[in-house]
PDB file of C-alpha atoms in Angstrom:
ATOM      1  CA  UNK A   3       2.058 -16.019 -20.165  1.00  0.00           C
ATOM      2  CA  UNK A   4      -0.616 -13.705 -21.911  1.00  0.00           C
ATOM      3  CA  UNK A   5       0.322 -11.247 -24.341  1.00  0.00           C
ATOM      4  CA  UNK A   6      -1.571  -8.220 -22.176  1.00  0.00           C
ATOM      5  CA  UNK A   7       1.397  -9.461 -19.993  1.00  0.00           C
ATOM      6  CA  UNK A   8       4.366  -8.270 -22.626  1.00  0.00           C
ATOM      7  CA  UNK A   9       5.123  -5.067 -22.108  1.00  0.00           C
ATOM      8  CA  UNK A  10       4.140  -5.102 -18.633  1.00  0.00           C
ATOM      9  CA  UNK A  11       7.498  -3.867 -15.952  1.00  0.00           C
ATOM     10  CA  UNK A  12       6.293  -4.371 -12.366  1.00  0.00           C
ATOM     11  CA  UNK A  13       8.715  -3.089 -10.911  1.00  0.00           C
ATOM     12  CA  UNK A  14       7.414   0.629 -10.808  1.00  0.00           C
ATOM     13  CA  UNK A  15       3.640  -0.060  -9.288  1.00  0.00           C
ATOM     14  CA  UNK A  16       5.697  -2.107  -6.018  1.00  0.00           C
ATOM     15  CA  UNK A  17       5.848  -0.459  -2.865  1.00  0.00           C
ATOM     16  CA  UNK A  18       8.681  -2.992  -1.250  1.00  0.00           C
ATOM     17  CA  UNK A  19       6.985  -3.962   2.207  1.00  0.00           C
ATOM     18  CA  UNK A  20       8.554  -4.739   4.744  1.00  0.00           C
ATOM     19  CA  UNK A  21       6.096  -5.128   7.967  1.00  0.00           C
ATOM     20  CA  UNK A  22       7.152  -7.979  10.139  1.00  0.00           C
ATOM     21  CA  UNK A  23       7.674  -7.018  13.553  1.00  0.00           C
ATOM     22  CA  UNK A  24      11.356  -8.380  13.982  1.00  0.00           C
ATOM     23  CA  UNK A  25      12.435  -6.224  10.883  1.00  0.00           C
ATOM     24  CA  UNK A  26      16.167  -4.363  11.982  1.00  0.00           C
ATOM     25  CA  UNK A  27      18.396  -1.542  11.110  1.00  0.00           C
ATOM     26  CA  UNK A  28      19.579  -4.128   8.852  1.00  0.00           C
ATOM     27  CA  UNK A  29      16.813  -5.219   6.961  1.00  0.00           C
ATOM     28  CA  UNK A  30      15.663  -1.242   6.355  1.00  0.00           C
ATOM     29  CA  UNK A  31      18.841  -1.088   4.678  1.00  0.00           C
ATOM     30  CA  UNK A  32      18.845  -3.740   2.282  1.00  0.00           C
ATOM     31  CA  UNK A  33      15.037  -3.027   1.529  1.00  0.00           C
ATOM     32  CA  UNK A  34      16.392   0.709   0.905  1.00  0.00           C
ATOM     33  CA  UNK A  35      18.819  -0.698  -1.286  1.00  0.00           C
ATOM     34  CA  UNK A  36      16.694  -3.184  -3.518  1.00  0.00           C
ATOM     35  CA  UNK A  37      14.432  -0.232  -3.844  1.00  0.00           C
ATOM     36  CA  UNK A  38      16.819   2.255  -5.593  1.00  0.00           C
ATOM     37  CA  UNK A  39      18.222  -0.963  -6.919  1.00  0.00           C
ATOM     38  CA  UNK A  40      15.309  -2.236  -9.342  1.00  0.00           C
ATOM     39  CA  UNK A  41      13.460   1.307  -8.875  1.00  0.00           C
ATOM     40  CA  UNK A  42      10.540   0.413  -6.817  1.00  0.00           C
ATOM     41  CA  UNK A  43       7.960   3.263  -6.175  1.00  0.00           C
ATOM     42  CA  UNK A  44       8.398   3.239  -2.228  1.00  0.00           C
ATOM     43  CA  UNK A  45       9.842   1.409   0.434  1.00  0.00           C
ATOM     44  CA  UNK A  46       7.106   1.172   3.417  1.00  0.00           C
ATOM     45  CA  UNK A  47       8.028   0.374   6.623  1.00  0.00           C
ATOM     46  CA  UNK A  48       6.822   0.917  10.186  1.00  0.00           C
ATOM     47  CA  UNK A  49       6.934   4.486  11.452  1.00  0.00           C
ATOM     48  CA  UNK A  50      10.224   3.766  13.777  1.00  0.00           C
ATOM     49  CA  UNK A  51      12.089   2.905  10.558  1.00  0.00           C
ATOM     50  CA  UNK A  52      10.950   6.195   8.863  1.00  0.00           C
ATOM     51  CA  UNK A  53      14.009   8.482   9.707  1.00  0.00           C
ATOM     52  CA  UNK A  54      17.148   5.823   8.688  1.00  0.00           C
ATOM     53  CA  UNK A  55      14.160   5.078   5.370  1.00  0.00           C
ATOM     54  CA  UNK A  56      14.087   9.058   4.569  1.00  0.00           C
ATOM     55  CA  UNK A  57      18.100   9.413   5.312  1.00  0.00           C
ATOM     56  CA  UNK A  58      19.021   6.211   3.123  1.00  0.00           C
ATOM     57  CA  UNK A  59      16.663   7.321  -0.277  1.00  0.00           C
ATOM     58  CA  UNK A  60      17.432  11.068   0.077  1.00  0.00           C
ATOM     59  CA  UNK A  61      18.332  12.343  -3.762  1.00  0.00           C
ATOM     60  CA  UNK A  62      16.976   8.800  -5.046  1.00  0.00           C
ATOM     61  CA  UNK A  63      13.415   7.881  -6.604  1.00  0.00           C
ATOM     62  CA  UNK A  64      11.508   5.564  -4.348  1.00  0.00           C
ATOM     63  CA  UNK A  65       9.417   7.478  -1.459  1.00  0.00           C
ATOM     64  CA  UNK A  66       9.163   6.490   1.628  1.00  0.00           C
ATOM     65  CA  UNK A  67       5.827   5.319   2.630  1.00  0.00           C
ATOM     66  CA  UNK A  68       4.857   4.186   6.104  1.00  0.00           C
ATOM     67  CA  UNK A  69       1.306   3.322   7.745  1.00  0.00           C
ATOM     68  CA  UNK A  70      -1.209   4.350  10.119  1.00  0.00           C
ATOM     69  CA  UNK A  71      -3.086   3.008  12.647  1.00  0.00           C
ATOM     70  CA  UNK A  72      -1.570  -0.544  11.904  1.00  0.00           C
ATOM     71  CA  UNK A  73      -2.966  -2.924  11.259  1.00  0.00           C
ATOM     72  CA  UNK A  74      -6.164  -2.656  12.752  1.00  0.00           C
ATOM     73  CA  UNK A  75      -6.968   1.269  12.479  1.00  0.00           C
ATOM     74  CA  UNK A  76      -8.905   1.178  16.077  1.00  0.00           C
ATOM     75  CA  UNK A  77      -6.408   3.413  17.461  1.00  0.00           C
ATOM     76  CA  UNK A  78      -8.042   7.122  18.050  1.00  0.00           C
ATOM     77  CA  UNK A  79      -8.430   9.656  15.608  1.00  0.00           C
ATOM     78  CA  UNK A  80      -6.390  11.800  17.265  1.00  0.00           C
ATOM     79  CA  UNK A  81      -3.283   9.117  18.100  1.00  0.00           C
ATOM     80  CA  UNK A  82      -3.331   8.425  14.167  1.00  0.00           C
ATOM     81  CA  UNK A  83      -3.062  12.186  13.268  1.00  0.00           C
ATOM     82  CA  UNK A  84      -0.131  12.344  15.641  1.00  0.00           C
ATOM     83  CA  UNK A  85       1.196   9.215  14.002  1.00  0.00           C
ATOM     84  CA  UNK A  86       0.852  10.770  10.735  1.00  0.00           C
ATOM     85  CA  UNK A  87       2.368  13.761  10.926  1.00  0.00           C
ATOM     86  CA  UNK A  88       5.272  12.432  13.200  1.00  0.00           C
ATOM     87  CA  UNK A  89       5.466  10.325  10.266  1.00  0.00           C
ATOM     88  CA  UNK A  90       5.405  13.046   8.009  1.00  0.00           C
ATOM     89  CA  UNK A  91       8.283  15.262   9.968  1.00  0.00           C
ATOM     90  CA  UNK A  92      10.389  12.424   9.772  1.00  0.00           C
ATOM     91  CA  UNK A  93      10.361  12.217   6.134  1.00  0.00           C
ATOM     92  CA  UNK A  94       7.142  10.101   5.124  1.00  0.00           C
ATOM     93  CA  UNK A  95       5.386  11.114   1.836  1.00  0.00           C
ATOM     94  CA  UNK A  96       2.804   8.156   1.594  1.00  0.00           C
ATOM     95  CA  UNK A  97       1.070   7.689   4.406  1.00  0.00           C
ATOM     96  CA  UNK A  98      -1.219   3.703   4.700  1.00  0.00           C
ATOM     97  CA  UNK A  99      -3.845   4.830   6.683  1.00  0.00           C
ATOM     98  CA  UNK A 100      -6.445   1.916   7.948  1.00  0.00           C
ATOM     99  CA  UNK A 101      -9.458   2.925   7.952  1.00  0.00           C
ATOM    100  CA  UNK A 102     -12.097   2.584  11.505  1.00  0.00           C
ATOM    101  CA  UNK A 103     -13.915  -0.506  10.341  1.00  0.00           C
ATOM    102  CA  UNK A 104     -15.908  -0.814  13.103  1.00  0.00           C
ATOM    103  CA  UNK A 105     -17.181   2.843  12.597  1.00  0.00           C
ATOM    104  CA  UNK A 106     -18.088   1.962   9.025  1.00  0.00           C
ATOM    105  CA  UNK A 107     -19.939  -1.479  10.103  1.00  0.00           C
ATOM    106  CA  UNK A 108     -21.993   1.141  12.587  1.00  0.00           C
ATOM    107  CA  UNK A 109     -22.642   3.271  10.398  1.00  0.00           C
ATOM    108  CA  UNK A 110     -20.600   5.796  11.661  1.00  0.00           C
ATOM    109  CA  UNK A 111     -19.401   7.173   8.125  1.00  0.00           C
ATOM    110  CA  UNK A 112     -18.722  10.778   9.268  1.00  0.00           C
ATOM    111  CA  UNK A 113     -16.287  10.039  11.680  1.00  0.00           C
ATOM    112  CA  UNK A 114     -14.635   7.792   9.140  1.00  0.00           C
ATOM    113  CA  UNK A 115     -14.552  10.419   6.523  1.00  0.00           C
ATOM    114  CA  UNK A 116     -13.741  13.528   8.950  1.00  0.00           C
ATOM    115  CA  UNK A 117     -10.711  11.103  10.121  1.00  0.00           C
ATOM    116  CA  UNK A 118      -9.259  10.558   7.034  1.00  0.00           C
ATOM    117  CA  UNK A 119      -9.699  13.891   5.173  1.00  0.00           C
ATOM    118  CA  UNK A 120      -7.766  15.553   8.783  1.00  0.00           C
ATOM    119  CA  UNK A 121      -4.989  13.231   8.216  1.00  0.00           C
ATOM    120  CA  UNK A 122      -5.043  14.343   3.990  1.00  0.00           C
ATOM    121  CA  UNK A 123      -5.576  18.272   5.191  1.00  0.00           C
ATOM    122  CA  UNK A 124      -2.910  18.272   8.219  1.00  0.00           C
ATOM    123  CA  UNK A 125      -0.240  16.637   6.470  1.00  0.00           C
ATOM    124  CA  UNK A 126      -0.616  17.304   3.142  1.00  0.00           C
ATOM    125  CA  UNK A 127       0.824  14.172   1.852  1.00  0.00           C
ATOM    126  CA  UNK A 128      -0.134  11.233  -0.130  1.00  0.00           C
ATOM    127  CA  UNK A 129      -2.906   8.794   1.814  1.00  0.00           C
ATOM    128  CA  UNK A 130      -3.625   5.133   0.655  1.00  0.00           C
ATOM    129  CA  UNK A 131      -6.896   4.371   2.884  1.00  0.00           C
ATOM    130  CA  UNK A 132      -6.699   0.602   3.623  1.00  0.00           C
ATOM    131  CA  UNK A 133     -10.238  -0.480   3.638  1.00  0.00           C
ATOM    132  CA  UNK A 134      -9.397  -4.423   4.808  1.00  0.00           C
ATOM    133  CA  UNK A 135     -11.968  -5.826   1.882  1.00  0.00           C
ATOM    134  CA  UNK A 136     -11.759  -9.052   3.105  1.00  0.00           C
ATOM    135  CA  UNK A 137     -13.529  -7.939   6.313  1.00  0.00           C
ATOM    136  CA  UNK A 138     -16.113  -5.963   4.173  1.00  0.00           C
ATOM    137  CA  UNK A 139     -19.117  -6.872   2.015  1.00  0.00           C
ATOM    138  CA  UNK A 140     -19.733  -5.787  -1.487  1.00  0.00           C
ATOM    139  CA  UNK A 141     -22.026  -2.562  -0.326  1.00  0.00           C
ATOM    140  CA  UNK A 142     -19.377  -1.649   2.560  1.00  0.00           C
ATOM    141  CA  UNK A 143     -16.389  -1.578  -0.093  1.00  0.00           C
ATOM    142  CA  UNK A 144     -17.952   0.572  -2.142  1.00  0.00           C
ATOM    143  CA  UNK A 145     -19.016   3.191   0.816  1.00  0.00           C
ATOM    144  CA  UNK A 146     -15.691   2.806   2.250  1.00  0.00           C
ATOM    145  CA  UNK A 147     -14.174   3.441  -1.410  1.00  0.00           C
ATOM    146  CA  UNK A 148     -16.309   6.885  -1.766  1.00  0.00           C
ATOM    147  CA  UNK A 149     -15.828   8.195   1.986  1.00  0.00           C
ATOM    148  CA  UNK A 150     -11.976   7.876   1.966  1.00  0.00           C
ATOM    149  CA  UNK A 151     -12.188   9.809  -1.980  1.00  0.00           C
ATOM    150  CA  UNK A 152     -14.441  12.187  -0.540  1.00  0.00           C
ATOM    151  CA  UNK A 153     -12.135  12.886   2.073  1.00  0.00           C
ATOM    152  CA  UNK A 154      -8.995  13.459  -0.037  1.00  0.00           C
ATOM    153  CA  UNK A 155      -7.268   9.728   0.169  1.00  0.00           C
ATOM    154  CA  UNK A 156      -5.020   9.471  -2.684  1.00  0.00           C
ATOM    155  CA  UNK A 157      -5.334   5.506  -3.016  1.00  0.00           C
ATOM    156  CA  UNK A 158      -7.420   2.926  -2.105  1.00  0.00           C
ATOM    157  CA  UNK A 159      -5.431  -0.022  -0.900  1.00  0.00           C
ATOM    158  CA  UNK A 160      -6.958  -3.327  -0.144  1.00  0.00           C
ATOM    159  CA  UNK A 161      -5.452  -5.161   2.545  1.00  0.00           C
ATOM    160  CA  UNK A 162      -2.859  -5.029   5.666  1.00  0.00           C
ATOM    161  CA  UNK A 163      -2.078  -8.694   4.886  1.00  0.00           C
ATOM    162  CA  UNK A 164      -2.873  -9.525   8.141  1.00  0.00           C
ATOM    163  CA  UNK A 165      -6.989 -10.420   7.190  1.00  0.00           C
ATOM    164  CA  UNK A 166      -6.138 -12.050   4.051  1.00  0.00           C
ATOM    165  CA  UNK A 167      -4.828 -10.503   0.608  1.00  0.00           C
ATOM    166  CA  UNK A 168      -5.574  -8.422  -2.234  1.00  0.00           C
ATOM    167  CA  UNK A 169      -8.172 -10.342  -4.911  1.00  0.00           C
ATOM    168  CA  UNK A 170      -8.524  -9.625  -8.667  1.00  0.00           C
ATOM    169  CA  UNK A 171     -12.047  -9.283  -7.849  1.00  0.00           C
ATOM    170  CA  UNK A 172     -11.741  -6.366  -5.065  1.00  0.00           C
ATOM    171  CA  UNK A 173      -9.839  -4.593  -7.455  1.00  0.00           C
ATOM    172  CA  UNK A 174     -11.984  -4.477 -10.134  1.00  0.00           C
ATOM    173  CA  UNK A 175     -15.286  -3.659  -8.103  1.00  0.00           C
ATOM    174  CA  UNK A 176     -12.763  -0.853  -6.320  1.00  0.00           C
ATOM    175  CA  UNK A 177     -11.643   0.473  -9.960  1.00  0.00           C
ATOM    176  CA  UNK A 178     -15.243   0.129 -11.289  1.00  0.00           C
ATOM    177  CA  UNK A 179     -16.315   2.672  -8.122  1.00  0.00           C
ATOM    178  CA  UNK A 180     -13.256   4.844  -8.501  1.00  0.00           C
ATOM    179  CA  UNK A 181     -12.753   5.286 -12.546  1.00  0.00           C
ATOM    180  CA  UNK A 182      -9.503   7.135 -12.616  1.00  0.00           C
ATOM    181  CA  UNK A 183     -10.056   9.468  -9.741  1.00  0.00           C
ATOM    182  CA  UNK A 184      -7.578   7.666  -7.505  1.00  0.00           C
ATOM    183  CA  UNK A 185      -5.087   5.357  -7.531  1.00  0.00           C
ATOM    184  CA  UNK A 186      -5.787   1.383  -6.434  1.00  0.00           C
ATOM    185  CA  UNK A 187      -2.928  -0.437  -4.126  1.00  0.00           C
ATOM    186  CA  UNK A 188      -3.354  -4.311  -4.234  1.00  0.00           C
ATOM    187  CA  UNK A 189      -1.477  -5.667  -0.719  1.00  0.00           C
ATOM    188  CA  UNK A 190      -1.475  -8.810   0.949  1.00  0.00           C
ATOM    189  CA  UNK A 191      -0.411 -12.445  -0.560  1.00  0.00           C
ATOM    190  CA  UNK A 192       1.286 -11.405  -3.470  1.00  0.00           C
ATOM    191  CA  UNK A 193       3.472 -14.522  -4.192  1.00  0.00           C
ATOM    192  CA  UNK A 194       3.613 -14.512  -8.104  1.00  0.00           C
ATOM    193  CA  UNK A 195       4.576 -12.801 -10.804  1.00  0.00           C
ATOM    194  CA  UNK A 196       1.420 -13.701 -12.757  1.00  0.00           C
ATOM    195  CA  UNK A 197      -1.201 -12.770  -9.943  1.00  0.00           C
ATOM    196  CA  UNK A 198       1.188  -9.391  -9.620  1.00  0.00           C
ATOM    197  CA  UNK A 199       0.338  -9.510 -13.400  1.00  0.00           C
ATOM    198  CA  UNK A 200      -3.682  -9.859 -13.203  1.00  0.00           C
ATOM    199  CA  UNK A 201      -3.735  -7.373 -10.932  1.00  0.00           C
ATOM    200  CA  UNK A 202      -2.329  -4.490 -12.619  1.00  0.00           C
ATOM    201  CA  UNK A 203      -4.642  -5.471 -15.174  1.00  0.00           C
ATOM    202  CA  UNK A 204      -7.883  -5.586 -13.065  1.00  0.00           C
ATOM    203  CA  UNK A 205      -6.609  -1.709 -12.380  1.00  0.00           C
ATOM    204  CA  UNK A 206      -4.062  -1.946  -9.513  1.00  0.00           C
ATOM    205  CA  UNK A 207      -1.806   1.221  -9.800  1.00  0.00           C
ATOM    206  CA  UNK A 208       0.686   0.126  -6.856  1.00  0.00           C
ATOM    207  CA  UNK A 209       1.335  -3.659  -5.733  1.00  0.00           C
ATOM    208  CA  UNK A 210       2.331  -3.271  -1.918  1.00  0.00           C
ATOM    209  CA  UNK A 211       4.380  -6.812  -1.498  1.00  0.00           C
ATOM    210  CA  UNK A 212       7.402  -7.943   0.850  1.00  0.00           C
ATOM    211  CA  UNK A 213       8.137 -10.615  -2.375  1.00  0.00           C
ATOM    212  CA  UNK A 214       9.175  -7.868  -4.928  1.00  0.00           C
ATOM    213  CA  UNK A 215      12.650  -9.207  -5.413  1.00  0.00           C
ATOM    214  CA  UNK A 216      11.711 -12.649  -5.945  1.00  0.00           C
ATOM    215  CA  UNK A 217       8.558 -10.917  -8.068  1.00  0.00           C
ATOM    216  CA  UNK A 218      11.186  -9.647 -10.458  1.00  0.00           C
ATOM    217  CA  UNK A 219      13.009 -13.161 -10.540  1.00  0.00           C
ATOM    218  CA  UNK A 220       9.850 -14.954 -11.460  1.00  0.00           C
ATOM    219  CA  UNK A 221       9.278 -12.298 -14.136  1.00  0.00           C
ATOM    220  CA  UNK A 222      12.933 -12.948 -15.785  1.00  0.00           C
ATOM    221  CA  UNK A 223      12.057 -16.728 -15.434  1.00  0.00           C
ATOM    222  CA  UNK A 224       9.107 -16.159 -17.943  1.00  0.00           C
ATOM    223  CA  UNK A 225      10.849 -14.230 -20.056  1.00  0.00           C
ATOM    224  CA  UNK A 226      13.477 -16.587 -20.688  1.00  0.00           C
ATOM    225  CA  UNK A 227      10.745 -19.422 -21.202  1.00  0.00           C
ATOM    226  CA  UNK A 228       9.106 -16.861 -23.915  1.00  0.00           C
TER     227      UNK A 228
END
């Protein structure tokens, strides 16, 4: 393992995913629970797991995030504000918004910034603008990146997961755009430790992974190899 890797806890940049459609009372519990547990930032889950998320981590440190327009963000602009800020009265602080990639491919890039920055203004809470990179070409990425900042997003996050994961690359070419004036989220096919690892260190400042547990077992493993 490098030595940039050292001193390096992973634990706080994970938002502990969990996005499968089956996922129960059950599992929102135990995710809840591994989350205060090895203090994750968030938990994020779908917005009908919000409530029991919000009741479960009230007093504790991990927020609950949830997402937006999943996971294709061609629902209306006016359906995803509703979302949001159902999201938000039901105790949501991070909101995963996908962005309308089919407006940005058009060249549509008002209605993709007025879309986000009414989410940011209405609700008033954290937004990670999921920009799908692996969809997007080198130019679109870096519009996308400076219409959601424009528009108040918080984060740029990579990836749903669902069109391919988060690359070392798209983080740095989203870190050299953004400098420090938001936050990066890596998401999507985060299996190891050490590609957890690279990431942070292309710039990610949030890992959003339904591994973490297993993450943090690798990362002992090392350790004890060390």
């Amino acid at each position: 393992m490098a030595a940039d890797y050292t001193d390096i806890d992973i634990a706080p940049f994970i938002d502990h995913a969990l996005l499968i459609p089956t996922a129960t009372l059950e599992h929102v519990e135990q995710w809840c629970e591994e989350a205060d547990r090895f203090h994750f930032a968030a938990v994020c889950v779908y917005p009908t797991h919000v409530r029991q998320a919000a009741e479960l981590l009230h007093g504790k440190q991990p927020k609950v995030c949830t997402v937006i327009g999943f996971p294709t963000g061609a629902t209306t602009s006016p359906t995803k504000l509703f979302e949001a800020q159902e999201a938000v009265e039901n105790g949501a602080t991070e909101l995963d918004v996908v962005i309308n990639l089919g407006w940005l491919k058009a060249g549509k890039t008002d209605d993709v910034h007025r879309e986000i920055a009414q989410i940011c203004e209405e609700t008033g809470q954290t937004v990670k603008a999921i920009l799908e990179t692996n969809l997007l070409t080198d130019e679109e990425k870096r519009l996308a990146a400076e219409i959601c900042m424009d528009a108040g997003a918080a984060f740029l996050k990579t990836s749903t997961g669902w069109n391919g994961g988060a690359t070392v690359e798209d983080v740095r070419l989203l870190k050299q755009v953004s400098g420090e004036r938001v936050g990066i989220k890596a998401s999507g096919g985060i299996r190891s430790v050490n590609q957890a690892l690279d990431l942070i260190l292309a710039g990610a400042t949030r890992l959003g992974t339904s591994r973490s547990v297993d993450l943090l077992r690798q990362r002992d493993r090392l350790e004890k190899e060390d």
